Amino acid sequence: MQVSASAPSPVYRVRVAVPVYLYDCFDYSLSIEQYQQAQIGARVAVSFGRQNLIGVITDKLAPDAPLDPSIKLKAITELLDDQAILDSKVLSLLTWASQYYQFPIGEVIQSALPALLRQGKPYNLLARTWKLLDADAESKIKRSERQQEAYKVLKLHPSGTAENLLNLAGVETATLKALEKKGICECVLDAQDFSPMPVSMAQMPLTANPDQKKAIEAILKARKKYQAFLLDGLTGSGKTEVYLQVMQEVLKQGKQVLVLVPEIGLTPQTISRFQSRFHCNIALLHSGLNDSKRLQAWQAAQTGKASIILGTRSAIFTPLPNLGLIVLDEEHDLSFKQQEGFRYHARDIALYRGHLEQCPVVLGSATPSIDSYALVQNGKMSCLELNQRAGSALMPKIHILDLKIAQKQHGISQMLLDEMKKRLDKKEQVLVFLNRRGYAPVLICESCAWQAKCPHCDANFTVHRTPYQHLHCHHCGTIHRMPDHCPQCNHSELKPIGMGTAKVEDSLNELFPAYDVIRVDRDSTSRVGSWQKIYDKIQKSEPAILLGTQMLAKGHHFPYVTLVAILDIDSGLLSVDFRATERTAQLVVQVSGRAGRGERKGDVYLQTLRPEHPLLNTLVQEDYRQFAKQTLKERQAALMPPFRYAALIRCESKDQTLNKDFLQQQAQLLRQNSENMVDIWGPIPAPMERKAGRYQSHMVLLSADRARLHFYIRHWWLNMLHQKPSSMKLTLDIDPQELS
Ligand code: ADP
Ligand code: ZN
Ligand code: ZN
C-alpha cells in the first residue's frame, strides 16, 4: 500500500535533558509501547555523540508534532523507570533554577539525583537481591571472565546478595543480567516499605516565652500558603524551639518538613535535637553519606516515608510529595551558596520553592544576611524577632584589646591570658577562635626576608607541622617539603611567622599545662567520629580550652563556655570585597554567641591592631541589627547589592592579556546591546590573580532591573561561550556572594 504524502506516519518522541554542558534538551524516538509507558520525570539511557548517558524525560511530544527533517533522530537505548522519579513540581523548580542561574538544564537536573540514580542504577536497587539457580554452571560461562567472576561471588552467598553490594565488589549489573539470561541466576525483588511512620511526640515542647509564642503563631497562621519569615533571634534565643513547635503542627497534618542547615552544622548534636523531640522517620541528606545511604534517604523523602528531611544545601531539590514547611537555619551561612559548577543559592531556591508549593518558608539567624533584611524592608518577608536569650542566660559583653600597646606572650595579649586563667581556675571553659588552620601562614628567611611562596599561586605557603613538617598551599593544594635553608641566600634560619591553630595549640599547651586544649579545625576533625568525641568532652562540666576555626562558630551550644577569645579578624576588616564587613560582623557575633549560654554570664575578648575600626565599635556599643541598618544604608547609597542585582563573569586562562582583551571586547558588545541598563565593572584581575598556574580576571555586571539584566546576559553569555578561545574557562555567577 502506498502511504499518502498528506498523512505522515506518527513519530513517537520524548524530549530528554542530558547531563552535558549544553543549554538545550534533545529529542529521541521510541517505540509506541515505550511511548505509552514513558513518564515525564523518568530516566532514560540514551547515546549522545559517542557517549552513553542517563537523561531525564522533560516532555512527551505529540506523535503528529512537526518533525525537523534536518535532524536525525536517535532512538533511546532504554527506559529506566516506569514511573516519574522527579515530580512535576520539582521539575518546574529545576527548570526555573536552570533559567535563573543560566546553567544547562541537564546538569541542573542531574544535581537533584542521588549518585546511584545518576549512574543509571535501578530505582529499586536496594531491594534487589541476586540468587544463584545453577550451582554447576562452569561449562556455560567458559568464554567470559567477567561472568566467571560474578558466578564465583554468587556461589559464596547461597542465600542471595544485594545488587549494590555486588556492584561494590566489582560485579556489574549487566553481567548479572547476562547470567540471568542463561538461567544461572535470578533477581529477587524484596518489597520496599515506603509507608510513612506515624508521627508522635518523644518529648514535650518547652513553654514558649512571649517572643517565641508570637513567632510560632505568626508562622502557623500562614501554614497553608506561601509566606516568607525571617526569624531574627539573638544567639541562644531559642530559634530551634520555634522551629520545633511549628514543625509539630505541620507534622500533625501529615505534611513533610524540610530543614536545611549549613554544611558543617549537621552535627550529631543538631540531629539529636530533632530526633529527641519527634518519633518519626527522619531522612538525613548530606555529603558525608555513602551512595546507598543517600539513595535510601532520598527515596524515603521522595516517597513520603520520611516526615522530616534534614539536609545541607542540595537537599533543597529533593522531591517531596507532601511538603508543608521549609526551614533554613543560619540563613546567613555562605555554605548555602554553591561556589562551583551550578552556582545556586539554596536560600533563594527555598523561597521560590515555598511559592511553588504554597507553604511557608522560615529563614533563621542571629546575624541575618543584609540581603534578607532588604527583603524585609521591601515587604517581601516578615520579620519575627526574638529579643532575649531563652531561659536565664544573658548576652555576653565584648571587650576590645589593642594589640599595638598590649603586653603579649606568643602573640596573645597578657590581659586575655589572665582572664583565661581566671575562668579555667573556676572550672569554666574557654573558647579561642582563630580562622586560620595550620601552624603558621608565612615562612620567612631571617637574613634576606625571602618568603616561601606557592609556585602556582599568588600566595604564601602555610607551614604545617603534622603529620610531618611540610608546606601546604591552601589555594591549590600543592604540598612541598620544608626547606632547611633559604634558597635565596642559603641562610639556615627560616622562621614561621604569624599564627595558625596548630601553633596556638602549642602555645596554649605551654601556657596552661594543667588544662586540656581541644583543637577543632578541618585538620583535626577529618576523621570519622572525631566530632562526636569532641562533643562528649565539651558537654562535660570540666575546665578546658576549645581552640578552633569557624567550625566552632556555627550554632553550637556549649553550656560551660564563659569566655570567648577572638585572636585575629583583622584581615576581614581590610578586605576589598563589599561583603567582607558583613561576613566579619557575622563571624564576630556568632563566635561571641558561644559564650555564656549556660547559667553564668559570658565575656568576649577581641584582640586587634585596629581597635578604632567603626565595625568593631558598632558591634561593641550597639549590636548586629544596628550594624545591619547602617550597612543597608551604605549599600543603598553605593547602589550595591541588594539594591542592584549583580552577575560576575570569571575568566581563567594561562594568559592574562588574552583574558583582558577578550573580556574588554565582550564588555563592549554588552554595552552596545543593553541600552545603558547594565553597569559594567572591569575587567580587573581577580583578588588572587594567579591560582593553580592560571590567571583569573573578573567582570561585574550590575543593574537595578533584574529581569532586564538576566535578559541581556542570556543572549550575550551564550554568544560569549561560542566565541571564547578553547583554552579559556568562563563561568557566570548570578547573585555572586564572593567577588574572589
Ligand atoms: P538558638 O537556636 O536561637 O541559638 P537554641 O534553640 O539553641 O537557641 O536555644 C538555646 C537554649 O535555650 C537551649 O538550651 C534551649 O533548650 C533553651 N530554650 C529555648 N527555648 C526555651 C524556653 N522557651 N524555655 C526554656 N529554655 C529554652
Ligand atoms: Zn635568605
Ligand atoms: Zn598554590
PDB file of N, CA, C and O in Angstrom, residues 416-442:
ATOM      1  N   LEU A 416      44.331  39.088  78.261  1.00  0.00           N
ATOM      2  CA  LEU A 416      43.456  37.995  77.848  1.00  0.00           C
ATOM      3  C   LEU A 416      43.885  36.685  78.503  1.00  0.00           C
ATOM      4  O   LEU A 416      43.048  35.923  79.001  1.00  0.00           O
ATOM      5  N   LEU A 417      45.201  36.453  78.542  1.00  0.00           N
ATOM      6  CA  LEU A 417      45.699  35.226  79.172  1.00  0.00           C
ATOM      7  C   LEU A 417      45.301  35.183  80.651  1.00  0.00           C
ATOM      8  O   LEU A 417      44.901  34.139  81.168  1.00  0.00           O
ATOM      9  N   ASP A 418      45.388  36.354  81.331  1.00  0.00           N
ATOM     10  CA  ASP A 418      45.000  36.402  82.745  1.00  0.00           C
ATOM     11  C   ASP A 418      43.521  36.059  82.910  1.00  0.00           C
ATOM     12  O   ASP A 418      43.131  35.309  83.804  1.00  0.00           O
ATOM     13  N   GLU A 419      42.687  36.622  82.012  1.00  0.00           N
ATOM     14  CA  GLU A 419      41.242  36.335  82.082  1.00  0.00           C
ATOM     15  C   GLU A 419      40.973  34.848  81.849  1.00  0.00           C
ATOM     16  O   GLU A 419      40.129  34.244  82.500  1.00  0.00           O
ATOM     17  N   MET A 420      41.712  34.291  80.881  1.00  0.00           N
ATOM     18  CA  MET A 420      41.527  32.862  80.600  1.00  0.00           C
ATOM     19  C   MET A 420      41.835  32.036  81.836  1.00  0.00           C
ATOM     20  O   MET A 420      41.112  31.106  82.192  1.00  0.00           O
ATOM     21  N   LYS A 421      42.931  32.404  82.491  1.00  0.00           N
ATOM     22  CA  LYS A 421      43.358  31.635  83.665  1.00  0.00           C
ATOM     23  C   LYS A 421      42.286  31.688  84.759  1.00  0.00           C
ATOM     24  O   LYS A 421      41.963  30.677  85.377  1.00  0.00           O
ATOM     25  N   LYS A 422      41.720  32.903  84.957  1.00  0.00           N
ATOM     26  CA  LYS A 422      40.685  33.053  85.984  1.00  0.00           C
ATOM     27  C   LYS A 422      39.527  32.092  85.735  1.00  0.00           C
ATOM     28  O   LYS A 422      39.042  31.433  86.642  1.00  0.00           O
ATOM     29  N   ARG A 423      39.085  32.048  84.455  1.00  0.00           N
ATOM     30  CA  ARG A 423      37.938  31.191  84.132  1.00  0.00           C
ATOM     31  C   ARG A 423      38.277  29.718  84.334  1.00  0.00           C
ATOM     32  O   ARG A 423      37.482  28.965  84.867  1.00  0.00           O
ATOM     33  N   LEU A 424      39.443  29.347  83.863  1.00  0.00           N
ATOM     34  CA  LEU A 424      39.821  27.940  83.956  1.00  0.00           C
ATOM     35  C   LEU A 424      39.930  27.517  85.417  1.00  0.00           C
ATOM     36  O   LEU A 424      39.487  26.434  85.802  1.00  0.00           O
ATOM     37  N   ASP A 425      40.507  28.413  86.244  1.00  0.00           N
ATOM     38  CA  ASP A 425      40.641  28.084  87.660  1.00  0.00           C
ATOM     39  C   ASP A 425      39.274  27.930  88.332  1.00  0.00           C
ATOM     40  O   ASP A 425      39.126  27.199  89.297  1.00  0.00           O
ATOM     41  N   LYS A 426      38.257  28.634  87.752  1.00  0.00           N
ATOM     42  CA  LYS A 426      36.897  28.472  88.295  1.00  0.00           C
ATOM     43  C   LYS A 426      36.189  27.274  87.661  1.00  0.00           C
ATOM     44  O   LYS A 426      34.976  27.117  87.759  1.00  0.00           O
ATOM     45  N   LYS A 427      36.950  26.451  86.938  1.00  0.00           N
ATOM     46  CA  LYS A 427      36.432  25.236  86.285  1.00  0.00           C
ATOM     47  C   LYS A 427      35.473  25.543  85.137  1.00  0.00           C
ATOM     48  O   LYS A 427      34.566  24.774  84.820  1.00  0.00           O
ATOM     49  N   GLU A 428      35.656  26.701  84.490  1.00  0.00           N
ATOM     50  CA  GLU A 428      34.832  27.027  83.326  1.00  0.00           C
ATOM     51  C   GLU A 428      35.623  26.750  82.048  1.00  0.00           C
ATOM     52  O   GLU A 428      36.833  26.539  82.102  1.00  0.00           O
ATOM     53  N   GLN A 429      34.933  26.789  80.911  1.00  0.00           N
ATOM     54  CA  GLN A 429      35.617  26.537  79.639  1.00  0.00           C
ATOM     55  C   GLN A 429      35.848  27.839  78.869  1.00  0.00           C
ATOM     56  O   GLN A 429      35.088  28.787  78.994  1.00  0.00           O
ATOM     57  N   VAL A 430      36.924  27.834  78.077  1.00  0.00           N
ATOM     58  CA  VAL A 430      37.301  28.998  77.295  1.00  0.00           C
ATOM     59  C   VAL A 430      37.327  28.595  75.826  1.00  0.00           C
ATOM     60  O   VAL A 430      37.812  27.516  75.492  1.00  0.00           O
ATOM     61  N   LEU A 431      36.782  29.439  74.961  1.00  0.00           N
ATOM     62  CA  LEU A 431      36.832  29.145  73.528  1.00  0.00           C
ATOM     63  C   LEU A 431      37.773  30.145  72.856  1.00  0.00           C
ATOM     64  O   LEU A 431      37.597  31.349  73.015  1.00  0.00           O
ATOM     65  N   VAL A 432      38.779  29.648  72.164  1.00  0.00           N
ATOM     66  CA  VAL A 432      39.728  30.521  71.473  1.00  0.00           C
ATOM     67  C   VAL A 432      39.497  30.358  69.979  1.00  0.00           C
ATOM     68  O   VAL A 432      39.570  29.255  69.445  1.00  0.00           O
ATOM     69  N   PHE A 433      39.199  31.482  69.304  1.00  0.00           N
ATOM     70  CA  PHE A 433      38.851  31.426  67.896  1.00  0.00           C
ATOM     71  C   PHE A 433      39.956  32.029  67.023  1.00  0.00           C
ATOM     72  O   PHE A 433      40.439  33.140  67.261  1.00  0.00           O
ATOM     73  N   LEU A 434      40.365  31.268  66.027  1.00  0.00           N
ATOM     74  CA  LEU A 434      41.325  31.787  65.052  1.00  0.00           C
ATOM     75  C   LEU A 434      40.991  31.131  63.728  1.00  0.00           C
ATOM     76  O   LEU A 434      41.038  29.911  63.599  1.00  0.00           O
ATOM     77  N   ASN A 435      40.651  31.948  62.737  1.00  0.00           N
ATOM     78  CA  ASN A 435      40.177  31.356  61.495  1.00  0.00           C
ATOM     79  C   ASN A 435      41.313  31.024  60.528  1.00  0.00           C
ATOM     80  O   ASN A 435      41.285  31.414  59.373  1.00  0.00           O
ATOM     81  N   ARG A 436      42.334  30.365  61.029  1.00  0.00           N
ATOM     82  CA  ARG A 436      43.446  30.018  60.152  1.00  0.00           C
ATOM     83  C   ARG A 436      44.046  28.718  60.635  1.00  0.00           C
ATOM     84  O   ARG A 436      44.599  28.642  61.728  1.00  0.00           O
ATOM     85  N   ARG A 437      43.890  27.691  59.807  1.00  0.00           N
ATOM     86  CA  ARG A 437      44.417  26.407  60.250  1.00  0.00           C
ATOM     87  C   ARG A 437      45.882  26.281  59.851  1.00  0.00           C
ATOM     88  O   ARG A 437      46.419  27.128  59.142  1.00  0.00           O
ATOM     89  N   GLY A 438      46.509  25.215  60.298  1.00  0.00           N
ATOM     90  CA  GLY A 438      47.927  25.032  60.034  1.00  0.00           C
ATOM     91  C   GLY A 438      48.749  25.617  61.164  1.00  0.00           C
ATOM     92  O   GLY A 438      48.218  26.043  62.194  1.00  0.00           O
ATOM     93  N   TYR A 439      50.068  25.649  60.969  1.00  0.00           N
ATOM     94  CA  TYR A 439      50.954  26.120  62.026  1.00  0.00           C
ATOM     95  C   TYR A 439      51.180  27.625  61.914  1.00  0.00           C
ATOM     96  O   TYR A 439      50.951  28.376  62.845  1.00  0.00           O
ATOM     97  N   ALA A 440      51.651  28.067  60.739  1.00  0.00           N
ATOM     98  CA  ALA A 440      51.887  29.493  60.544  1.00  0.00           C
ATOM     99  C   ALA A 440      51.633  29.855  59.091  1.00  0.00           C
ATOM    100  O   ALA A 440      51.913  29.067  58.197  1.00  0.00           O
ATOM    101  N   PRO A 441      51.099  31.055  58.833  1.00  0.00           N
ATOM    102  CA  PRO A 441      50.754  31.426  57.461  1.00  0.00           C
ATOM    103  C   PRO A 441      51.951  31.844  56.603  1.00  0.00           C
ATOM    104  O   PRO A 441      51.802  31.971  55.392  1.00  0.00           O
ATOM    105  N   VAL A 442      53.091  32.078  57.205  1.00  0.00           N
ATOM    106  CA  VAL A 442      54.246  32.562  56.444  1.00  0.00           C
ATOM    107  C   VAL A 442      55.515  31.876  56.947  1.00  0.00           C
ATOM    108  O   VAL A 442      55.687  31.670  58.147  1.00  0.00           O
TER     109      VAL A 442
END
